[in-house]
Short mmCIF file of N, CA and C in Angstrom, two decimals:
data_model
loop_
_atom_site.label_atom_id
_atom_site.label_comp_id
_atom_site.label_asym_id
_atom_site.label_seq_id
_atom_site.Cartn_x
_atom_site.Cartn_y
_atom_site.Cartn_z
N UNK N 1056 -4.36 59.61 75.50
CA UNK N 1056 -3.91 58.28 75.16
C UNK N 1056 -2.54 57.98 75.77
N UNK N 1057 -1.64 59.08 75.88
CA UNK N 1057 -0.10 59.02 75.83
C UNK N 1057 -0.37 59.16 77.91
N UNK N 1058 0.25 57.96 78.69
CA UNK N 1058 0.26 58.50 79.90
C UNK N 1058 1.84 58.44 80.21
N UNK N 1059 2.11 59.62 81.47
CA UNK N 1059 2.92 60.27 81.82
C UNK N 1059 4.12 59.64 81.42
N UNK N 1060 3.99 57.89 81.69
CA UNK N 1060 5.42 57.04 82.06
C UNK N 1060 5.48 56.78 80.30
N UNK N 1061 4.69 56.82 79.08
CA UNK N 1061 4.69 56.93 78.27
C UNK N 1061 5.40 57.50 77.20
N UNK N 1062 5.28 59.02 77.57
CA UNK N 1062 5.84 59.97 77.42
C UNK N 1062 7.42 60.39 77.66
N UNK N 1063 7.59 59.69 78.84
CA UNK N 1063 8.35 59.74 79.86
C UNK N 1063 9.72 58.56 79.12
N UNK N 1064 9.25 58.10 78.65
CA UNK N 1064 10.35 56.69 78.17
C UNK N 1064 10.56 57.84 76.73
N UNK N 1065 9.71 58.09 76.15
CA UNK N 1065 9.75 58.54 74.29
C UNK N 1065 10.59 59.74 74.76
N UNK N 1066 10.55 60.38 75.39
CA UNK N 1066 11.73 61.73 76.11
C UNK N 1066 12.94 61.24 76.70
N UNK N 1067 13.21 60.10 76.73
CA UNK N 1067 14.46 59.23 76.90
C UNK N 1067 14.83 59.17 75.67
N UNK N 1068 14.33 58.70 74.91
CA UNK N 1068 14.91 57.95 73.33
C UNK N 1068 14.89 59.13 72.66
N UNK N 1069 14.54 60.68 72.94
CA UNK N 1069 14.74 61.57 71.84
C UNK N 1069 13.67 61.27 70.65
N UNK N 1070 12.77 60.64 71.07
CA UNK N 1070 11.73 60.10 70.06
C UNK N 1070 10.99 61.37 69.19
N UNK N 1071 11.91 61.21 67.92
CA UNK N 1071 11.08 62.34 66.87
C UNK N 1071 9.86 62.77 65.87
N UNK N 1072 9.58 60.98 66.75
CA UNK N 1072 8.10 60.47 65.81
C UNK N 1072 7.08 61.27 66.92
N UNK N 1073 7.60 61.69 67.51
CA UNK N 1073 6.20 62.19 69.00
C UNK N 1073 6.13 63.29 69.20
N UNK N 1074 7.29 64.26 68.26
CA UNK N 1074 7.18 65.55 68.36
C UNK N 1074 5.62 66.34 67.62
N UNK N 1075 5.42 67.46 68.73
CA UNK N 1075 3.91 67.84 68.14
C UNK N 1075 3.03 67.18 68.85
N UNK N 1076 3.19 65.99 69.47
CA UNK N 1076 2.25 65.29 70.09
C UNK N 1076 2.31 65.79 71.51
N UNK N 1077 3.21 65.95 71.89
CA UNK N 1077 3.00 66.62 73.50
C UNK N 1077 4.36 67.68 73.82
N UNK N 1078 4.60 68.12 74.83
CA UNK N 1078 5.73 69.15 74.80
C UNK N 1078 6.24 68.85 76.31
N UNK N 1079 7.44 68.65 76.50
CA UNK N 1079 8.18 68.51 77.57
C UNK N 1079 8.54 69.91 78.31
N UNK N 1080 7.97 70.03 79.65
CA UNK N 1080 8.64 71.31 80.10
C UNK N 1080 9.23 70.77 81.53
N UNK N 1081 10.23 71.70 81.78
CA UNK N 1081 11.57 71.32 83.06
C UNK N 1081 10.60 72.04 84.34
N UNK N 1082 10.47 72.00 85.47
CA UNK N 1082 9.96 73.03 86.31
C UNK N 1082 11.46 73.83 86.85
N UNK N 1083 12.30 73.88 86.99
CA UNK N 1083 13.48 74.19 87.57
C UNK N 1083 14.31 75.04 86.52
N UNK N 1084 14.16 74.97 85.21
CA UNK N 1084 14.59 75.55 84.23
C UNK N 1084 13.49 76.35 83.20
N UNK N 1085 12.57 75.95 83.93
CA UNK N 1085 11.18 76.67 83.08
C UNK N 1085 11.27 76.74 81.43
N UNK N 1086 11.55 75.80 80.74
CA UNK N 1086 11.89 75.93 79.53
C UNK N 1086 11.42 74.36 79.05
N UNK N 1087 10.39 74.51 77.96
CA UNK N 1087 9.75 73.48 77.21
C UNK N 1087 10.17 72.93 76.60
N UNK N 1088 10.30 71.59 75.62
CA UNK N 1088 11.79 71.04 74.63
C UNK N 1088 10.30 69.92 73.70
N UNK N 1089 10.39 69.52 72.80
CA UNK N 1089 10.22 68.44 71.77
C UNK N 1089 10.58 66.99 72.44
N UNK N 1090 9.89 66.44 72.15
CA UNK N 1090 10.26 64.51 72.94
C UNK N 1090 11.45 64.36 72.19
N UNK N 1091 11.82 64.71 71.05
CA UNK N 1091 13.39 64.49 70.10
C UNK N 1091 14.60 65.68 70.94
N UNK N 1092 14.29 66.37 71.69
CA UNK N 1092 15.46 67.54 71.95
C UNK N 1092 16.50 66.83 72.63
N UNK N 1093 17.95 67.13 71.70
CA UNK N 1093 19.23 65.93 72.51
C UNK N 1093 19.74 66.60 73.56
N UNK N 1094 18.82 67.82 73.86
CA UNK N 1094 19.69 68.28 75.61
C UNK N 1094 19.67 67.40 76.92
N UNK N 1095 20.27 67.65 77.45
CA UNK N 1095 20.70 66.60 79.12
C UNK N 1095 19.51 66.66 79.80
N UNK N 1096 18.78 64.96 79.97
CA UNK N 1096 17.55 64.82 80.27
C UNK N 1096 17.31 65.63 82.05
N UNK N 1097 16.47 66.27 82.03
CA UNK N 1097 16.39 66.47 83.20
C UNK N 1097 16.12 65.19 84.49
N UNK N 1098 15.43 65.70 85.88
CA UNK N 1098 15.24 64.68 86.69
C UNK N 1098 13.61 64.40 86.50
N UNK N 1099 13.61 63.18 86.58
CA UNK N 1099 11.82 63.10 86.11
C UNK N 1099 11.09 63.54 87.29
N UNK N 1100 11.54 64.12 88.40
CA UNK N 1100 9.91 64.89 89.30
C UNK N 1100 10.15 65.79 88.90
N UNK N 1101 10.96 66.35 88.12
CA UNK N 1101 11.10 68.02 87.61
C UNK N 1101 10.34 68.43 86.10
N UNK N 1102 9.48 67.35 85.30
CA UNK N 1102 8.86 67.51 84.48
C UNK N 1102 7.62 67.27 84.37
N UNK N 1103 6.85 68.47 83.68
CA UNK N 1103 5.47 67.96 83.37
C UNK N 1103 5.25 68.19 81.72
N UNK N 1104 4.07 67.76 81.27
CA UNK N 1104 3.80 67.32 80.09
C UNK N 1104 3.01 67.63 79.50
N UNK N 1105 2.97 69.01 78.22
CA UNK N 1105 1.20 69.69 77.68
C UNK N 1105 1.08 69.05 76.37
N UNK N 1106 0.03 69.17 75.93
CA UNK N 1106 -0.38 68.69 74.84
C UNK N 1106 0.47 69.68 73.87
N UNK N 1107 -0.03 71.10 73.92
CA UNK N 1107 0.14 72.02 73.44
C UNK N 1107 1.32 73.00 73.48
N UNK N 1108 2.05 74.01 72.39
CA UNK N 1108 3.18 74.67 72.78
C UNK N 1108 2.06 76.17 73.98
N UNK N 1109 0.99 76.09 73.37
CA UNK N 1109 0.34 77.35 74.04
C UNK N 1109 0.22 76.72 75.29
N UNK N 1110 -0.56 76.06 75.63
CA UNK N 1110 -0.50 75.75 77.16
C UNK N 1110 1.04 75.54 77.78
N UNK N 1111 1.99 75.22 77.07
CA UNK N 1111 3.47 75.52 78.47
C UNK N 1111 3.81 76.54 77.95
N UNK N 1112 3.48 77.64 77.06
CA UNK N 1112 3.82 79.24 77.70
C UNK N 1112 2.98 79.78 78.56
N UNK N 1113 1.57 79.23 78.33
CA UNK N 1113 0.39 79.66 79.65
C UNK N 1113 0.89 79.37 80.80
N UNK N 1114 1.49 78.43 81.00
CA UNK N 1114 2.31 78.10 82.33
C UNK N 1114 3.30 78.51 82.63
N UNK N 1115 3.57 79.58 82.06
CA UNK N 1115 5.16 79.75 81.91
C UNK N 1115 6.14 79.42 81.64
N UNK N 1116 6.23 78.71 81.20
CA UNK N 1116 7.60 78.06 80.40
C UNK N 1116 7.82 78.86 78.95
N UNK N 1117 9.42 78.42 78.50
CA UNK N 1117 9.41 79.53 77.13
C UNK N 1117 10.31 78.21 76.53
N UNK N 1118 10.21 78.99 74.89
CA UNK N 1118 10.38 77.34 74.51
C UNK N 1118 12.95 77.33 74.57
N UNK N 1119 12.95 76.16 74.05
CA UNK N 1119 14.19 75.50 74.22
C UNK N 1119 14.76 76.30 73.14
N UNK N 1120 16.19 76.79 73.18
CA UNK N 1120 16.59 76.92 71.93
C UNK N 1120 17.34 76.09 71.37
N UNK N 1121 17.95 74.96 71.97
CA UNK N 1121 18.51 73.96 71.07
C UNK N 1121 16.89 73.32 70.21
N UNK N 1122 16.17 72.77 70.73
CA UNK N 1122 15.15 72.09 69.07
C UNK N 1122 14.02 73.15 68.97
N UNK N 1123 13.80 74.51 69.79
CA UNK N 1123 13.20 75.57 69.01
C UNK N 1123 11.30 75.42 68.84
N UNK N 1124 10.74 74.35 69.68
CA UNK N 1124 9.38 74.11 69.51
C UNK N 1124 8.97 74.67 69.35
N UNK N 1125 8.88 76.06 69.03
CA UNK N 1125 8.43 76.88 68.80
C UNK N 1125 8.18 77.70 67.40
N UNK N 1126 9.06 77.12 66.72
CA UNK N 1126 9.21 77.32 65.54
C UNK N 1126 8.44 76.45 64.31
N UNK N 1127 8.04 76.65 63.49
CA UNK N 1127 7.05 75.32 62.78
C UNK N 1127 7.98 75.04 61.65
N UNK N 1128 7.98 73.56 61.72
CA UNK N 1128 8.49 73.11 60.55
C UNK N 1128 8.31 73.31 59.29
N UNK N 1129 9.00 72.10 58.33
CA UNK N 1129 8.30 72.23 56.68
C UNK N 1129 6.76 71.79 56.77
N UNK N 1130 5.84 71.72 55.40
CA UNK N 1130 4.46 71.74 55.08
C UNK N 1130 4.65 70.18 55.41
N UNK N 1131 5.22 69.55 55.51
CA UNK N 1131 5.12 68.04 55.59
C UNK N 1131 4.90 67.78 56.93
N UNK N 1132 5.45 68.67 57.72
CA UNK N 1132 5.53 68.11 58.86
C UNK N 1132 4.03 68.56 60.08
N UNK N 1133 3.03 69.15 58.92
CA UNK N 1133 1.58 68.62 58.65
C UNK N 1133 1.21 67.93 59.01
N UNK N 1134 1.43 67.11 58.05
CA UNK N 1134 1.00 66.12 57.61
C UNK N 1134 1.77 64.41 58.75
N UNK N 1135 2.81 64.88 59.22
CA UNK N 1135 3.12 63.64 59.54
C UNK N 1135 2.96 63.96 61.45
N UNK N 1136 2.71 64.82 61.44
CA UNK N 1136 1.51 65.16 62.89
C UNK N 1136 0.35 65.03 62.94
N UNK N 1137 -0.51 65.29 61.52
CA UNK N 1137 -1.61 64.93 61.64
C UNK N 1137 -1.73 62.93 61.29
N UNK N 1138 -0.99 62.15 60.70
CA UNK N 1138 -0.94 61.18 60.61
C UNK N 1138 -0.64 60.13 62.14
N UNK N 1139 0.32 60.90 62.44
CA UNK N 1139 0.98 60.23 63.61
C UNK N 1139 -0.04 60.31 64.82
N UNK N 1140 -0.60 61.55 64.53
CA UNK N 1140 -2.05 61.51 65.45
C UNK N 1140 -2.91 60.88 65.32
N UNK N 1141 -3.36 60.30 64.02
CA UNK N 1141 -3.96 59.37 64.07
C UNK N 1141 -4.21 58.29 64.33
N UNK N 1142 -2.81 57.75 63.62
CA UNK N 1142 -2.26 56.75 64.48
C UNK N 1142 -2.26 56.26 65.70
N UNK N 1143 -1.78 57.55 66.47
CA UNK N 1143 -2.05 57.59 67.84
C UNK N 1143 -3.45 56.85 68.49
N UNK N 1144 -4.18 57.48 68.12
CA UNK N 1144 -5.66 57.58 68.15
C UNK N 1144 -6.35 56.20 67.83
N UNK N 1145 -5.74 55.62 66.69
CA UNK N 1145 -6.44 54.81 66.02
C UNK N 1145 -5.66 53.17 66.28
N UNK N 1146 -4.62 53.00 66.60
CA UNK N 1146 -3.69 52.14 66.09
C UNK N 1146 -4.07 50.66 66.77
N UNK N 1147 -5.40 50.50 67.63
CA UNK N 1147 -5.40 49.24 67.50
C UNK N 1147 -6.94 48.85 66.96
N UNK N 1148 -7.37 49.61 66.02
CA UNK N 1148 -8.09 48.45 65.08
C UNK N 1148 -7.59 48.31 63.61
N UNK N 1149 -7.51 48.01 63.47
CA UNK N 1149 -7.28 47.66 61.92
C UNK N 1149 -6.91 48.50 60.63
N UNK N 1150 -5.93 48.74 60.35
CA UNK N 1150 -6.04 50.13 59.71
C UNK N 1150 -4.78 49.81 57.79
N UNK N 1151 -5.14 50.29 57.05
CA UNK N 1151 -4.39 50.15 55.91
C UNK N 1151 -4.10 51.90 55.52
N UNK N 1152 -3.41 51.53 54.41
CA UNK N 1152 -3.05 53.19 53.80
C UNK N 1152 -4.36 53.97 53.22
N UNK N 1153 -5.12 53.70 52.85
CA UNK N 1153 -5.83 54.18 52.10
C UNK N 1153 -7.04 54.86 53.19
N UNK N 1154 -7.27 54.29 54.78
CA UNK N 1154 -7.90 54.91 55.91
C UNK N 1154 -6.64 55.90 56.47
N UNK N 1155 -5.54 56.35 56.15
CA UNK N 1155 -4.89 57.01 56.95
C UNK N 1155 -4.98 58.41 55.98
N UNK N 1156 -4.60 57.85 54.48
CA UNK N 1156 -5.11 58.82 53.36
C UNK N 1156 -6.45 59.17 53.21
N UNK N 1157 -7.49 58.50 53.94
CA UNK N 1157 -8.79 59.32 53.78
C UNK N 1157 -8.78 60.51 55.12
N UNK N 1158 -8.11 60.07 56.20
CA UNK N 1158 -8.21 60.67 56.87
C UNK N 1158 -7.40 61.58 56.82
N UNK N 1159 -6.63 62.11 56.36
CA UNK N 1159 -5.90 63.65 56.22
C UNK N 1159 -6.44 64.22 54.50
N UNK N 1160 -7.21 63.59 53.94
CA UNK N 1160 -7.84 63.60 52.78
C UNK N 1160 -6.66 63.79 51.70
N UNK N 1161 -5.96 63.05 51.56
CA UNK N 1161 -5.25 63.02 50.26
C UNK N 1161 -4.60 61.85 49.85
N UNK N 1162 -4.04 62.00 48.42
CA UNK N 1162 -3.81 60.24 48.12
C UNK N 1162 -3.08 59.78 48.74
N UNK N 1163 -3.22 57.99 48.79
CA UNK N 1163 -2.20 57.04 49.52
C UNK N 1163 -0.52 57.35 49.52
N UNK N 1164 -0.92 57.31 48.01
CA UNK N 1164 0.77 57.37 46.92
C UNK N 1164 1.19 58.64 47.93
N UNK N 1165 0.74 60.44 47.59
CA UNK N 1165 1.36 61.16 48.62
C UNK N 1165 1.59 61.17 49.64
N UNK N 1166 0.69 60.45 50.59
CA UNK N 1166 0.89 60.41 52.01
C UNK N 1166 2.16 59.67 52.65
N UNK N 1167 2.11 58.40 51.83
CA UNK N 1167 3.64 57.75 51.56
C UNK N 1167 4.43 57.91 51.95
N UNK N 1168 4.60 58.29 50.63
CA UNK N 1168 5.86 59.21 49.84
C UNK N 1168 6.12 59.96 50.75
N UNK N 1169 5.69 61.37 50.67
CA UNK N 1169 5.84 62.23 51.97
C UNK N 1169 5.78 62.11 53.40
N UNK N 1170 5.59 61.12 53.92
CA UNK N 1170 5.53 60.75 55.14
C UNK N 1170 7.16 60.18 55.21
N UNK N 1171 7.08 59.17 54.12
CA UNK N 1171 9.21 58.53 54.34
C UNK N 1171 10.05 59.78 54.27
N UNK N 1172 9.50 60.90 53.24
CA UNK N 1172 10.84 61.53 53.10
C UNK N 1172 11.30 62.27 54.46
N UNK N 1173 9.71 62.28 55.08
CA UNK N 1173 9.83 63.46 56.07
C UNK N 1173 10.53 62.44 57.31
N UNK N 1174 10.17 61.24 57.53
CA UNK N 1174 10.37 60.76 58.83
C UNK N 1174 11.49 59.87 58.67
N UNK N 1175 11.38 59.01 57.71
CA UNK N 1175 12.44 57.87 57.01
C UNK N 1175 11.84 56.50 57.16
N UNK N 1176 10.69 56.79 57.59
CA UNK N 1176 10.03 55.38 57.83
C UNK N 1176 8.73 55.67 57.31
N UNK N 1177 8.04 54.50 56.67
CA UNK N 1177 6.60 54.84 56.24
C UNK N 1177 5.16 54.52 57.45
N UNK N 1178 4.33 55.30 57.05
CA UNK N 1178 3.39 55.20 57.81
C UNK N 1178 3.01 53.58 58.83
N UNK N 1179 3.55 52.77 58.07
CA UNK N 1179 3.22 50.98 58.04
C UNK N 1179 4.61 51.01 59.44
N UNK N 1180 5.15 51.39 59.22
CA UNK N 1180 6.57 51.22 59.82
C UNK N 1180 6.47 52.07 61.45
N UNK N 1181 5.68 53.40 61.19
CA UNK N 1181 5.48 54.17 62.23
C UNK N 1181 4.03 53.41 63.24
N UNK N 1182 2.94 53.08 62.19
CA UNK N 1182 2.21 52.11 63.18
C UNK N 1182 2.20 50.93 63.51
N UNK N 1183 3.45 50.50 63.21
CA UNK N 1183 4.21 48.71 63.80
C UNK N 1183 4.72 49.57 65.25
N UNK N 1184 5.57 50.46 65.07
CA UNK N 1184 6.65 51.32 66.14
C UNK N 1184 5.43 51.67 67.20
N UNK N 1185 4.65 52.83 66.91
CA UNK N 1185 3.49 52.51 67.95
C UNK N 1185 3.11 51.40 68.67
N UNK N 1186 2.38 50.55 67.83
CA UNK N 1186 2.26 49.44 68.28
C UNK N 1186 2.72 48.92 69.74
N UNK N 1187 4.11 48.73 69.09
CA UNK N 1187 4.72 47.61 69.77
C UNK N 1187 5.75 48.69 71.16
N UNK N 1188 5.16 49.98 71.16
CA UNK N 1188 5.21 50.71 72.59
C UNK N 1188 4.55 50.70 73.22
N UNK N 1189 3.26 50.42 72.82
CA UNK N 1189 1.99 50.29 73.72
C UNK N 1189 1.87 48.86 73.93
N UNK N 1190 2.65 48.22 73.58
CA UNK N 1190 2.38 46.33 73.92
C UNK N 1190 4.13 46.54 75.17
N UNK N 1191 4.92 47.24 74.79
CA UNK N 1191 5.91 46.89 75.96
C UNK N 1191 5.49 47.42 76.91
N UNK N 1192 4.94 48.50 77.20
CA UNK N 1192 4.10 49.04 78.40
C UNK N 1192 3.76 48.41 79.08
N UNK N 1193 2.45 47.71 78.01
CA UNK N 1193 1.45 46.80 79.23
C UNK N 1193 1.67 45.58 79.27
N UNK N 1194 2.86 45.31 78.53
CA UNK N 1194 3.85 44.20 79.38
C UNK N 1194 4.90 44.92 80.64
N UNK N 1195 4.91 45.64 80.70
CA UNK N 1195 5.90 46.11 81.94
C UNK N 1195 4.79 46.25 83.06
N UNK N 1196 3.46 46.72 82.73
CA UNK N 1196 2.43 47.46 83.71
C UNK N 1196 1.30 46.29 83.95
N UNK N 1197 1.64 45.45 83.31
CA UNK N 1197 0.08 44.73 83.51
C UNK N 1197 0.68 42.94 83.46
N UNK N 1198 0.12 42.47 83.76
CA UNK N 1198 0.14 40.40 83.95
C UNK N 1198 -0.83 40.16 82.79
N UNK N 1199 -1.38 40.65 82.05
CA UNK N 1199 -1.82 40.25 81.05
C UNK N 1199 -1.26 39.42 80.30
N UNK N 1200 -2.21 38.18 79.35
CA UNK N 1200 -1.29 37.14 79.08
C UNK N 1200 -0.90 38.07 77.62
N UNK N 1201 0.44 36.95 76.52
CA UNK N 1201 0.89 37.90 75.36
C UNK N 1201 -0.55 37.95 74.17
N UNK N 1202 -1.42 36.95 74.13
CA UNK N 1202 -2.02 37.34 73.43
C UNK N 1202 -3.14 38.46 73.15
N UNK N 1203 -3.33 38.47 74.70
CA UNK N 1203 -4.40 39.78 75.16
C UNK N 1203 -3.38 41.26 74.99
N UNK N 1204 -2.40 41.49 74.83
CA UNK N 1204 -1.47 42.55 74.75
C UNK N 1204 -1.50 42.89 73.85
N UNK N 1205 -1.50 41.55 72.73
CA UNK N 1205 -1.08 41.49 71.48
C UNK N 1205 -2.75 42.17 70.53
N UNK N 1206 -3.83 41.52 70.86
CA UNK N 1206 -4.98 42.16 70.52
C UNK N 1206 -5.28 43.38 71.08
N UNK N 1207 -4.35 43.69 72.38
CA UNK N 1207 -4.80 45.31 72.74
C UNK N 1207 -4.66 46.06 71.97
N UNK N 1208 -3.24 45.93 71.11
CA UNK N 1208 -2.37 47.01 70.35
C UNK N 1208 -2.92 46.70 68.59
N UNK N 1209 -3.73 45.81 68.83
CA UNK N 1209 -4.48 45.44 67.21
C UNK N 1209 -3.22 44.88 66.71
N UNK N 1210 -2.46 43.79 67.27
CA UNK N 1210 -1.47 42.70 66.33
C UNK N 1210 -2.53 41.40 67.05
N UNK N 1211 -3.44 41.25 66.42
CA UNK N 1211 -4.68 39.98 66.79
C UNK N 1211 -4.23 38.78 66.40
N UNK N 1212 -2.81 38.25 65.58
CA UNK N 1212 -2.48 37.02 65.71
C UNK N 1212 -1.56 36.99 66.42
N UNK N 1213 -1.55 35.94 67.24
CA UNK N 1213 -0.65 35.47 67.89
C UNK N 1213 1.35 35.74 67.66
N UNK N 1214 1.15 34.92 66.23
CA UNK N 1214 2.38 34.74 65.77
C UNK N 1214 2.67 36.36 65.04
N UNK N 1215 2.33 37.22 64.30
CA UNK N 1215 2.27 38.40 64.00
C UNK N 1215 2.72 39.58 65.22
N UNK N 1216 2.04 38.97 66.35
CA UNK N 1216 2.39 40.00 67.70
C UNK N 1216 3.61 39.69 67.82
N UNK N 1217 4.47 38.12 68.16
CA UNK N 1217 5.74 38.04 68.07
C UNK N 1217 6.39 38.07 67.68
N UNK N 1218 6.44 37.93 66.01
CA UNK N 1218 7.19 38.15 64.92
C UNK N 1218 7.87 39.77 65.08
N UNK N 1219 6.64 40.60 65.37
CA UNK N 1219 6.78 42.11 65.37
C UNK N 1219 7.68 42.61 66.53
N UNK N 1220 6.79 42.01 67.36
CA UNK N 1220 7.94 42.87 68.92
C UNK N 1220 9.20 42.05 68.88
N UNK N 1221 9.74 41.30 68.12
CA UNK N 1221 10.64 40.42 68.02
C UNK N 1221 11.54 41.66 67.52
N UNK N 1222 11.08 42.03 66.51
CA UNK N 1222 12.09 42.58 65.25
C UNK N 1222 11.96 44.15 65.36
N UNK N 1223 11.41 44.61 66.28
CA UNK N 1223 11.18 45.99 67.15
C UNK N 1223 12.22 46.40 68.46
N UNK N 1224 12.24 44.98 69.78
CA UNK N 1224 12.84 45.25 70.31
C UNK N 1224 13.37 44.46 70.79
N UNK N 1225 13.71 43.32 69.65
CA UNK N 1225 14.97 42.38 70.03
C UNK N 1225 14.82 41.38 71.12
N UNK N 1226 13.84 41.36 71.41
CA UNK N 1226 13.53 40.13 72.15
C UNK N 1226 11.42 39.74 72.11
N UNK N 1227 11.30 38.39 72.42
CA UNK N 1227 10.31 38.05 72.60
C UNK N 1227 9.22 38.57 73.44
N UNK N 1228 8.17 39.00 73.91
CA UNK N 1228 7.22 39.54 74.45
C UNK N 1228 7.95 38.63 75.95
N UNK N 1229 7.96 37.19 76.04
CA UNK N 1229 8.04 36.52 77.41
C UNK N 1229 9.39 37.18 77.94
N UNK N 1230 10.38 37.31 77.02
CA UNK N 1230 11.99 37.59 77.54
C UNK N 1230 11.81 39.23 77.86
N UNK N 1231 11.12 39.88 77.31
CA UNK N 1231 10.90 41.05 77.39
C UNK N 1231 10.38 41.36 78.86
N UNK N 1232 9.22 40.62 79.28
CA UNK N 1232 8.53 40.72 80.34
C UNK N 1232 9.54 40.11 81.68
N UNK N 1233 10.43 38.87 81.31
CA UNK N 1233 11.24 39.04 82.43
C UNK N 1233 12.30 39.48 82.23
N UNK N 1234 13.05 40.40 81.82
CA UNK N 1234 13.46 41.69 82.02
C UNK N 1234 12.91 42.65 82.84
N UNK N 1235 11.65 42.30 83.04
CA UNK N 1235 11.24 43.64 83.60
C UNK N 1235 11.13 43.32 85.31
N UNK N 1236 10.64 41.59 85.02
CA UNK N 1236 10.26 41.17 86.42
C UNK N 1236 11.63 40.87 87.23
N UNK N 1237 13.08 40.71 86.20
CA UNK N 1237 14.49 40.55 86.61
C UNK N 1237 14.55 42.08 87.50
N UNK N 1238 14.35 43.22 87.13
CA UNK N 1238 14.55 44.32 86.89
C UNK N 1238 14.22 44.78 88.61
N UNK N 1239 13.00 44.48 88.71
CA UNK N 1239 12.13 44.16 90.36
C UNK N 1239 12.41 43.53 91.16
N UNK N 1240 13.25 42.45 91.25
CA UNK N 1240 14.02 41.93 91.99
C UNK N 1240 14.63 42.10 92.93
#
């Protein structure tokens, strides 16, 4: 789901919602890191990208010791990998708490709960944030008009798609997009 330039931006931002989801390794330093690790970004032809911590030691790489991927977190952090994967997976049809709690099989109320304490944002909050990364994308990557962007990422009203990427990343889907086309210039 996650492609390279994807990945590639969430390893800019130190993004800690994506850890577990894929593993950053250096080729030049042979050493793997977490999309959240605050060490000095490498050069982007010098990285590739596994799903898995086993596949970049199969490759040789060993893990980072500043964020330690290698090491497993608390029991929560379970749970908010297996959620966030879902998410992943799932995030543009239609989805409420009670399909995210069937799907890791336990109640709404816990999944919650334990999902804010662990991340600081609730599940609702983490699949708006999804969302509206996969709608700036294919506004940077694609001429698609905003409402077709907006139903890609499952925000199917109009005004809902803008309201959201509004209050996500500070500007409108159109101002957003020329930024990008300023950017090309």
């Amino acid at each position: 789901m996650l492609t390279f330039e994807m990945m590639w931006e969430r390893v800019l931002a130190c993004d800690a919602a994506y850890d577990g989801q894929f593993y950053t390794a250096v080729k030049t330093t042979k050493i793997y890191c977490r999309p959240s690790c605050r060490s000095r970004k490498p050069k982007r032809e010098n990285v590739e990208f596994y799903k898995t911590r086993q596949e970049a030691e199969t490759s040789g790489y060993r893990a980072c010791k500043r964020c330690q991927p290698d090491i497993a977190r608390s029991p929560s952090s379970a749970l908010v990998h297996d959620v966030t994967t879902f998410l992943l997976e799932a995030y543009m049809r239609p989805l409420k708490l009670d399909d995210i709690a069937a799907h890791v099989n336990m109640s709404p109320f816990y999944v919650e709960r334990t999902f804010t304490e662990a991340t600081g944002e609730t599940p609702r909050q983490r699949l708006e944030r999804i969302r509206i990364d996969q709608a700036a994308y294919l506004l940077k990557t694609t001429d698609w008009k905003n409402e077709k962007v907006g139903a890609a990422v499952g925000l199917n009203t109009p005004s809902n798609f803008y309201r959201v990427f509004k209050r996500w990343k500070g500007a409108s889907p159109n101002a957003y997009r020329k930024e990008r086309d300023d950017a090309t210039e």
